[in-house]
Coordinates of C-alpha atoms in Angstrom, one line a residue:
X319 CA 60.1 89.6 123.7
X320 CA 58.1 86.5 123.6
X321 CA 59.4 83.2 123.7
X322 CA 59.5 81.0 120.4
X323 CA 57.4 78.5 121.7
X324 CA 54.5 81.0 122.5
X325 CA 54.1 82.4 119.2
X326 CA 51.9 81.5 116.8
X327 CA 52.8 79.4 113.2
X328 CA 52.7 82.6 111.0
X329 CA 54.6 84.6 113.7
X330 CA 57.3 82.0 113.7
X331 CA 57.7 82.0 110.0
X332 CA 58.2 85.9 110.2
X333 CA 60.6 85.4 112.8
X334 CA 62.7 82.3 110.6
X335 CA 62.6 84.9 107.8
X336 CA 63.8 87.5 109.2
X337 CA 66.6 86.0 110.9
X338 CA 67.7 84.4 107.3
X339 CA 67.3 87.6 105.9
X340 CA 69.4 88.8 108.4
X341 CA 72.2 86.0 107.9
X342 CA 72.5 86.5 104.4
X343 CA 72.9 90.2 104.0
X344 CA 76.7 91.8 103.1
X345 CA 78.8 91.7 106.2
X346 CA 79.6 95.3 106.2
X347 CA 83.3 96.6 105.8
X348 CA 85.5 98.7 108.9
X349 CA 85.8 101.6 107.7
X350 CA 89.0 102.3 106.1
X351 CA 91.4 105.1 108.1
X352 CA 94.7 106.2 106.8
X353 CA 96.7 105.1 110.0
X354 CA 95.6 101.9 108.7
X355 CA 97.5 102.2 105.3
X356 CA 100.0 104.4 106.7
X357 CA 102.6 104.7 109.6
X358 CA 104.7 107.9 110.6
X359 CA 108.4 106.0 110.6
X360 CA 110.5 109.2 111.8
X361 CA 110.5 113.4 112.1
X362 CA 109.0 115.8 114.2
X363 CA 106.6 115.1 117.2
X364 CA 104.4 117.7 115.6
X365 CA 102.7 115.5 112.7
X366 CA 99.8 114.1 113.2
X367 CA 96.1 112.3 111.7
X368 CA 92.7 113.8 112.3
X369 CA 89.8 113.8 110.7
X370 CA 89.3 116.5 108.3
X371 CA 85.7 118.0 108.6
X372 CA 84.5 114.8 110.5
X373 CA 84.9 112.6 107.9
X374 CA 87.8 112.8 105.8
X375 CA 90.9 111.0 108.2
X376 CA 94.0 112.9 107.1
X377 CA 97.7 113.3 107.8
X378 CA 98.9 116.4 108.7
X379 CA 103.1 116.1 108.2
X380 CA 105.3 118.7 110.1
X381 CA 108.7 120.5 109.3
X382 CA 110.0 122.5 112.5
X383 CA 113.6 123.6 113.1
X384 CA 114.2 119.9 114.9
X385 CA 112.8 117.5 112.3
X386 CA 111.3 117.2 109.0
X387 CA 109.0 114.0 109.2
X388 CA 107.9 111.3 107.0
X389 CA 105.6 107.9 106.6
X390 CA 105.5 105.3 104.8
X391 CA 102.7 102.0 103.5
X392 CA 102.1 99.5 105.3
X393 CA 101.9 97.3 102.2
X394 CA 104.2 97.2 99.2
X395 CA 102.9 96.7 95.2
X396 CA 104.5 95.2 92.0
X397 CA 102.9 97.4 89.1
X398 CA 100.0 99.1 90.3
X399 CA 98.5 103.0 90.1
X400 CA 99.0 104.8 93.1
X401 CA 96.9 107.7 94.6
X402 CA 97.5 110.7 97.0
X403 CA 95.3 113.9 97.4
X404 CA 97.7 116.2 98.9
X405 CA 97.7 120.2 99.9
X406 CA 100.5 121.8 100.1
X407 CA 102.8 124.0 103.0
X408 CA 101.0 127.4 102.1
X409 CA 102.4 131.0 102.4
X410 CA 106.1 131.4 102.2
X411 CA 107.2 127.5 101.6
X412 CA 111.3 128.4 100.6
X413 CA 113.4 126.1 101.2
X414 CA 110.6 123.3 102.1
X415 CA 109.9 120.1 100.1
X416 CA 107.4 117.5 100.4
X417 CA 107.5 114.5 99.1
X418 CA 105.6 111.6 97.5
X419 CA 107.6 108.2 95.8
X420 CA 107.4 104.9 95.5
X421 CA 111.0 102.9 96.4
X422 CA 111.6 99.2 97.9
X423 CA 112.5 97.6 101.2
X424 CA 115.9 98.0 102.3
X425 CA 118.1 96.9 99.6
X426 CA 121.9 97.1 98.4
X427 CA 122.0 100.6 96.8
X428 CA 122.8 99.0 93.5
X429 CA 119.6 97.2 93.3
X430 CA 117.4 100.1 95.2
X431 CA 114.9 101.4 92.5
X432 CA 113.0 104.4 92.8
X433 CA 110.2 107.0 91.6
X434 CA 109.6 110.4 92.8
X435 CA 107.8 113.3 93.1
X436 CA 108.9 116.4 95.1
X437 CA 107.2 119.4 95.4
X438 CA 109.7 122.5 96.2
X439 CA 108.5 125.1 97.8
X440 CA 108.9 129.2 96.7
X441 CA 108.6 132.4 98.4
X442 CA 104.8 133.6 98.9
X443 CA 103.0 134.1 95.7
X444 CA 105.7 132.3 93.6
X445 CA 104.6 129.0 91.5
X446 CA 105.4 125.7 93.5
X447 CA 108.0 123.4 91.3
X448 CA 107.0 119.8 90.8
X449 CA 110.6 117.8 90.1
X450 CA 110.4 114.0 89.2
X451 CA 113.2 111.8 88.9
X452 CA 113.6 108.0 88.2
X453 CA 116.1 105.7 90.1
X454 CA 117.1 102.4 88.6
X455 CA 119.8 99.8 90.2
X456 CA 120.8 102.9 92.3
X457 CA 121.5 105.2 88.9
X458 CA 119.0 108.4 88.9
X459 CA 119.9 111.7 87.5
X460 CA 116.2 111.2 85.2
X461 CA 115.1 114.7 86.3
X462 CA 111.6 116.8 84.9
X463 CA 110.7 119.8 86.3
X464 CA 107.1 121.9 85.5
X465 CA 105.7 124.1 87.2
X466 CA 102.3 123.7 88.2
X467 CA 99.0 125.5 86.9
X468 CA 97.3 126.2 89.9
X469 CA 97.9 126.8 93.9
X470 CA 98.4 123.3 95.2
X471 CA 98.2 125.0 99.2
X472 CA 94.4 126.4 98.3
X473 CA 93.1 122.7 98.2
X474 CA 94.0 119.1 97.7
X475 CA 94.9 117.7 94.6
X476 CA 95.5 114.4 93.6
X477 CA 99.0 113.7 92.7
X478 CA 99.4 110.0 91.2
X479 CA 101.9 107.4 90.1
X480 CA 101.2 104.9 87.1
X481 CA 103.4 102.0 86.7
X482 CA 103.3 99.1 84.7
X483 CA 105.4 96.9 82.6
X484 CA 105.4 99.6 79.6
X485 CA 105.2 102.9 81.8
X486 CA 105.6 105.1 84.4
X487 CA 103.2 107.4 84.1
X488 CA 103.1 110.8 86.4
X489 CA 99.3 112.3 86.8
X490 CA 98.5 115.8 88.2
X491 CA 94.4 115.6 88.3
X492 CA 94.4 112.7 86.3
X493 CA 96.6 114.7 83.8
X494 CA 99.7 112.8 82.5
X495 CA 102.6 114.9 83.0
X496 CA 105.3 112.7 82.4
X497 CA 105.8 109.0 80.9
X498 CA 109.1 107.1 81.3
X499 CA 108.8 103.9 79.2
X500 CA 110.3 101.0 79.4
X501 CA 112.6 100.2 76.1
X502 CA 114.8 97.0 77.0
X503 CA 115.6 96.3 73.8
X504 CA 117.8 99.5 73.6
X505 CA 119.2 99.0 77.3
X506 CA 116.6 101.6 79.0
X507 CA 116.8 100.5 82.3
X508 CA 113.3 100.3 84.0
X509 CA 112.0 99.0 87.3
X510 CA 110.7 95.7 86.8
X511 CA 111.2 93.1 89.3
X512 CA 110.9 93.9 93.3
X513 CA 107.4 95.4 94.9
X514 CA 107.7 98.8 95.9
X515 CA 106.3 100.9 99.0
X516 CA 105.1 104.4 99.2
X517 CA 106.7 106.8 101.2
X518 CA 106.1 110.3 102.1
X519 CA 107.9 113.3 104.1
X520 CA 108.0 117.3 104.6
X521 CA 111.8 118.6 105.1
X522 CA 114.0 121.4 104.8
X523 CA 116.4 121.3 101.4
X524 CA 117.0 125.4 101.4
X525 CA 120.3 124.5 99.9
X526 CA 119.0 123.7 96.7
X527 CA 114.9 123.4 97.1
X528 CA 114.1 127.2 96.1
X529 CA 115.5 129.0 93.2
X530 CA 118.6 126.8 93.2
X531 CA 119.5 127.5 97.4
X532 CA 119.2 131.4 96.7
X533 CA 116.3 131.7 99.0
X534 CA 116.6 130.1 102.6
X535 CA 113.8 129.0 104.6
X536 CA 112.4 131.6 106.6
X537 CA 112.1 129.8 109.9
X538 CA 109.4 132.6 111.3
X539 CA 107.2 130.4 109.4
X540 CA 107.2 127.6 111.0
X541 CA 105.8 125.0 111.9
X542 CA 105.3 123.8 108.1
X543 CA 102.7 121.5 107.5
X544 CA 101.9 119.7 104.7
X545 CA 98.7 117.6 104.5
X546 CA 97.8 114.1 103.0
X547 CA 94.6 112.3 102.8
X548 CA 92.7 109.7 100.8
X549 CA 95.5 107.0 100.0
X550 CA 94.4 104.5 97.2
X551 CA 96.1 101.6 95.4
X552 CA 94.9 100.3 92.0
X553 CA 96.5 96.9 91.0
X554 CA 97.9 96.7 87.7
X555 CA 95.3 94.7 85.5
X556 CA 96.6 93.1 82.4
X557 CA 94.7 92.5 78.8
X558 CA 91.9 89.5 78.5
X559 CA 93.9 86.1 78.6
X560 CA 97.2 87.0 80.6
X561 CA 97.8 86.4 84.1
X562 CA 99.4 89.0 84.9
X563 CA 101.0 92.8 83.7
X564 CA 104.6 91.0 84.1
X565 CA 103.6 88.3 81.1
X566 CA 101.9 90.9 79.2
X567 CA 103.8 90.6 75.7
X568 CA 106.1 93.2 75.1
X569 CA 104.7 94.5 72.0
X570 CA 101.1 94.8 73.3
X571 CA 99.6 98.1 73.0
X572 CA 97.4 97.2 76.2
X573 CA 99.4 100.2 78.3
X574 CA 99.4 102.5 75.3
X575 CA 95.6 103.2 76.5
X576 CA 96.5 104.2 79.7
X577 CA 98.2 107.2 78.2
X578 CA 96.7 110.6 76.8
X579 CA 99.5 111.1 74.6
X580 CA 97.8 114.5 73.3
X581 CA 97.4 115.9 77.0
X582 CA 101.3 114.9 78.3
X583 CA 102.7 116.9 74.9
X584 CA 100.8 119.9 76.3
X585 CA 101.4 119.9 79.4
X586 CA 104.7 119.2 78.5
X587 CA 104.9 122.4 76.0
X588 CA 103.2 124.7 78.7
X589 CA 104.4 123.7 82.0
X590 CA 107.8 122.2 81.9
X591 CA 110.8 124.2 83.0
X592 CA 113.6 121.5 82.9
X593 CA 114.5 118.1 80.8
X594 CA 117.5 116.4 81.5
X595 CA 117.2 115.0 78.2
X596 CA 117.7 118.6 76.8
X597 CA 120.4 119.6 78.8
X598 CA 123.2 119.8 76.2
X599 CA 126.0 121.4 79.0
X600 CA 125.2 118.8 81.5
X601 CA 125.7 115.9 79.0
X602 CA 128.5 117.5 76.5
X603 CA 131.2 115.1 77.1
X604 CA 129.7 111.6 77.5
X605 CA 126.2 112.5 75.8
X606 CA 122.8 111.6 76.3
X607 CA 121.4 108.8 77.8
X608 CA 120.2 106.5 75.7
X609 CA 116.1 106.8 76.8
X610 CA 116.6 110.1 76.0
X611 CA 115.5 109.3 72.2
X612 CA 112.8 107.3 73.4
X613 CA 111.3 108.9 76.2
X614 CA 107.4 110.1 75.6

């Protein structure tokens, strides 16, 4: 290359150009991998990330007859949507269950608050179970189940969790399946004040998982795996003028959007297969709980 001080006038002002041209452009971004958002914190030495057809980085999570595993975010979120595409342990999954929730750092029990979604695994051919559950100040017992309308182990889906100051909102496909909602002025209790992480595992629960512990987990099967991939965090964005969702007033109907009322009451109609809020034996003697009368 020639030096600056043999060129000619016109040369070095295409050279000063294109070295300002070059200055000012977008630095451009890492790319974003999931061990980046994510960290294996115990289980099996079998799970593992790759990269899915070259360009999709994904976490395969392993259940063997020495571990179940699990992982967890790097970073923790006060209100804010969270995102997961996830396919699930195909074939004969009895007895398995995999896992995606939102909880805190280590706390006291009576201040740990939490929000889950398990998948349950059935005998080949069987529907997969999707059971949810709310935790508040270490009090769950909030439990939906429904069953869900396609094969989650054929492809990934994206399994989601909403929360705001008004909501928690669970998503299938962008489909609300279930909203819990915050009523403080009748003593619902509701998750308001302490960031929360997202965790993830695969492990054995044939005592229960399956057709209430009637069908084991065939351990011929194994390993299980269970795989995760495209991790995303939306931050809770409040309505023009507040600085943020926890000063959003509390009768706002700024949240209300973020719900498809009509869609949750079908899915609701057509795919549920157990409300704790219907469950007239389980609650005969000290009776319902109060959200019960309020929950969406």
């Amino acid at each position: 290359m020639a030096s600056p001080s043999s060129l000619s006038s016109c040369q070095r002002r295409i050279l000063v150009l294109a070295l300002l041209a070059l200055a000012m452009a977008p630095a451009r971004k890492a790319a974003a991998y999931l061990y980046d958002d994510l960290k294996l914190t115990w289980g099996s030495g079998c799970s593992y990330f790759y990269m899915d057809g070259g360009d999709v980085d994904t976490l395969a999570l392993c259940l063997d007859r020495s571990s179940g595993s699990g992982f967890s975010s790097n970073g923790s979120y006060l209100y804010a949507r969270y995102d997961m595409d996830i396919k699930l342990v195909a074939n004969d999954s009895a007895g398995t269950v995999a896992t995606f929730y939102l909880m805190p750092d280590d706390v006291p029990w009576e201040y740990h608050d939490e929000v889950d979604m398990e998948f349950l695994g059935n005998a080949t051919g069987e529907p997969y179970t999707l059971h949810t559950n709310v935790y508040v100040n270490g009090a769950g017992g909030r439990e939906q189940q429904f069953q869900l309308w396609f094969d989650p182990t054929e492809d990934y889906h994206t399994y989601s969790i909403e929360w705001n100051p008004k909501y928690i909102i669970f998503l299938v496909d962008d489909t609300p399946i279930r909203a819990y909602r915050n009523d403080r002025a009748r003593g619902v209790s509701f998750p308001t004040w302490q960031s929360m992480r997202v965790e993830g595992s695969l492990w054995d629960a044939e005592e229960w998982a399956t057709q209430g512990g009637r069908v084991k987990t065939d351990w011929a099967q194994a390993p299980f795996y269970a795989y995760y991939r495209n991790f995303r965090v939306t931050p809770c964005v409040p309505s023009p003028g507040v600085a943020w969702c926890g000063d959003e007033p509390p009768e706002s109907a700024w949240f209300d959007q973020r719900l498809d009322a009509a869609a949750l009451q079908r899915v609701q109609a057509e795919n549920m297969i157990y409300d704790y809020c219907v469950d007239q034996k389980r609650f005969k003697d000290t009776g319902f709980p109060v959200e019960c009368s309020t929950t969406a």
